[in-house]
Short mmCIF file of C-alpha atoms in Angstrom, two decimals:
data_model
loop_
_atom_site.label_atom_id
_atom_site.label_comp_id
_atom_site.label_asym_id
_atom_site.label_seq_id
_atom_site.Cartn_x
_atom_site.Cartn_y
_atom_site.Cartn_z
CA MET A 96 -20.11 3.18 -58.36
CA LEU A 97 -16.32 3.32 -58.53
CA TYR A 98 -14.39 6.58 -58.18
CA ALA A 99 -10.72 7.08 -58.89
CA ALA A 100 -8.57 9.99 -57.88
CA GLY A 101 -5.09 10.92 -58.95
CA SER A 102 -2.44 13.07 -57.40
CA TYR A 103 -1.07 16.05 -59.25
CA HIS A 104 1.78 16.43 -56.79
CA ASP A 105 2.42 16.23 -53.08
CA LEU A 106 2.56 19.26 -50.79
CA SER A 107 4.63 19.33 -47.63
CA ILE A 108 3.59 21.41 -44.68
CA GLU A 109 5.18 21.95 -41.32
CA ALA A 110 2.68 21.59 -38.47
CA ALA A 111 2.89 20.82 -34.77
CA ALA A 112 -0.63 19.33 -34.71
CA PRO A 113 -2.46 19.28 -38.08
CA CYS A 114 -6.20 19.67 -37.52
CA GLY A 115 -7.92 20.46 -40.80
CA VAL A 116 -7.67 21.36 -44.46
CA THR A 117 -9.96 23.38 -46.72
CA TRP A 118 -10.00 25.18 -50.08
CA ASN A 119 -11.36 28.74 -50.35
CA GLY A 120 -11.14 29.08 -54.12
CA SER A 121 -7.61 30.45 -54.25
CA LEU A 122 -5.53 28.79 -51.51
CA LEU A 123 -5.37 25.45 -49.79
CA TRP A 124 -5.55 26.14 -46.04
CA PHE A 125 -4.10 23.89 -43.33
CA GLY A 126 -4.97 24.22 -39.66
CA ASP A 127 -2.34 23.68 -36.94
CA SER A 128 -3.78 23.51 -33.42
CA GLY A 129 -0.31 23.17 -31.91
CA ARG A 130 0.67 26.61 -33.18
CA GLU A 131 -2.89 28.02 -33.19
CA GLN A 132 -2.58 29.17 -36.80
CA VAL A 133 -3.66 28.43 -40.35
CA THR A 134 -1.37 28.41 -43.36
CA GLY A 135 -2.48 29.25 -46.92
CA VAL A 136 -0.58 27.41 -49.64
CA ASP A 137 -0.62 27.80 -53.41
CA PRO A 138 -1.74 24.32 -54.54
CA TYR A 139 0.35 24.42 -57.71
CA SER A 140 3.69 25.73 -56.49
CA GLY A 141 3.43 24.65 -52.84
CA GLU A 142 4.52 28.16 -51.84
CA GLN A 143 3.32 29.30 -48.43
CA LEU A 144 1.48 32.58 -49.10
CA ALA A 145 -0.21 33.32 -45.77
CA VAL A 146 0.06 32.44 -42.09
CA LEU A 147 -2.75 33.70 -39.88
CA PRO A 148 -3.15 33.36 -36.12
CA CYS A 149 -6.24 31.45 -34.97
CA PRO A 150 -6.59 32.06 -31.25
CA GLN A 151 -7.48 28.88 -29.35
CA LEU A 152 -7.71 26.75 -32.52
CA ARG A 153 -8.62 23.23 -31.36
CA LYS A 154 -9.87 21.30 -34.38
CA GLY A 155 -11.53 21.45 -37.73
CA LEU A 156 -11.25 23.88 -40.60
CA ALA A 157 -13.90 24.73 -43.19
CA THR A 158 -14.79 27.46 -45.67
CA SER A 159 -18.00 29.49 -45.60
CA GLY A 160 -18.59 32.47 -47.86
CA GLY A 161 -14.86 32.85 -48.53
CA ASN A 162 -14.06 32.91 -44.79
CA LEU A 163 -12.39 30.22 -42.73
CA VAL A 164 -14.30 28.58 -39.87
CA TYR A 165 -12.66 26.64 -37.05
CA VAL A 166 -13.45 25.24 -33.60
CA ALA A 167 -11.92 27.29 -30.77
CA GLY A 168 -11.41 26.93 -27.04
CA ASP A 169 -12.44 24.34 -24.51
CA ASP A 170 -16.09 25.32 -25.05
CA HIS A 171 -15.72 24.47 -28.80
CA GLN A 172 -17.08 27.76 -30.15
CA LEU A 173 -17.15 28.35 -33.90
CA CYS A 174 -14.84 31.16 -35.03
CA THR A 175 -15.04 32.79 -38.44
CA LEU A 176 -11.78 34.23 -39.74
CA GLU A 177 -11.57 36.62 -42.68
CA PRO A 178 -8.43 35.58 -44.64
CA ALA A 179 -7.88 39.00 -46.24
CA SER A 180 -7.61 40.84 -42.92
CA GLY A 181 -6.67 37.95 -40.63
CA GLN A 182 -9.38 39.07 -38.21
CA VAL A 183 -11.88 36.90 -36.35
CA VAL A 184 -15.17 38.40 -37.54
CA ASP A 185 -17.57 36.13 -35.66
CA ARG A 186 -17.52 33.81 -32.67
CA ARG A 187 -20.58 31.83 -31.60
CA ALA A 188 -21.70 28.75 -29.72
CA ASN A 189 -21.24 25.48 -31.56
CA PRO A 190 -24.63 23.83 -32.04
#
């Protein structure tokens, strides 16, 4: 089966070490392990609407239940970040 995808427009982000991208239903989120932060961008305007610290962000970025999940620290724990408050609400061993 053949799939085709088109581009609506390009988005530019500034990142020291890009490490993931995810969509939470309202913003496109980009992870930056170099700065240990995630940036929320409006996908239509490209406007940066949120920058949240992600302590020890190493790699990966996903969405689960509206929260952002990333891999943190040298022990690769999974951290869950609530975008509305910017708080890490859970941290657990990575299976």
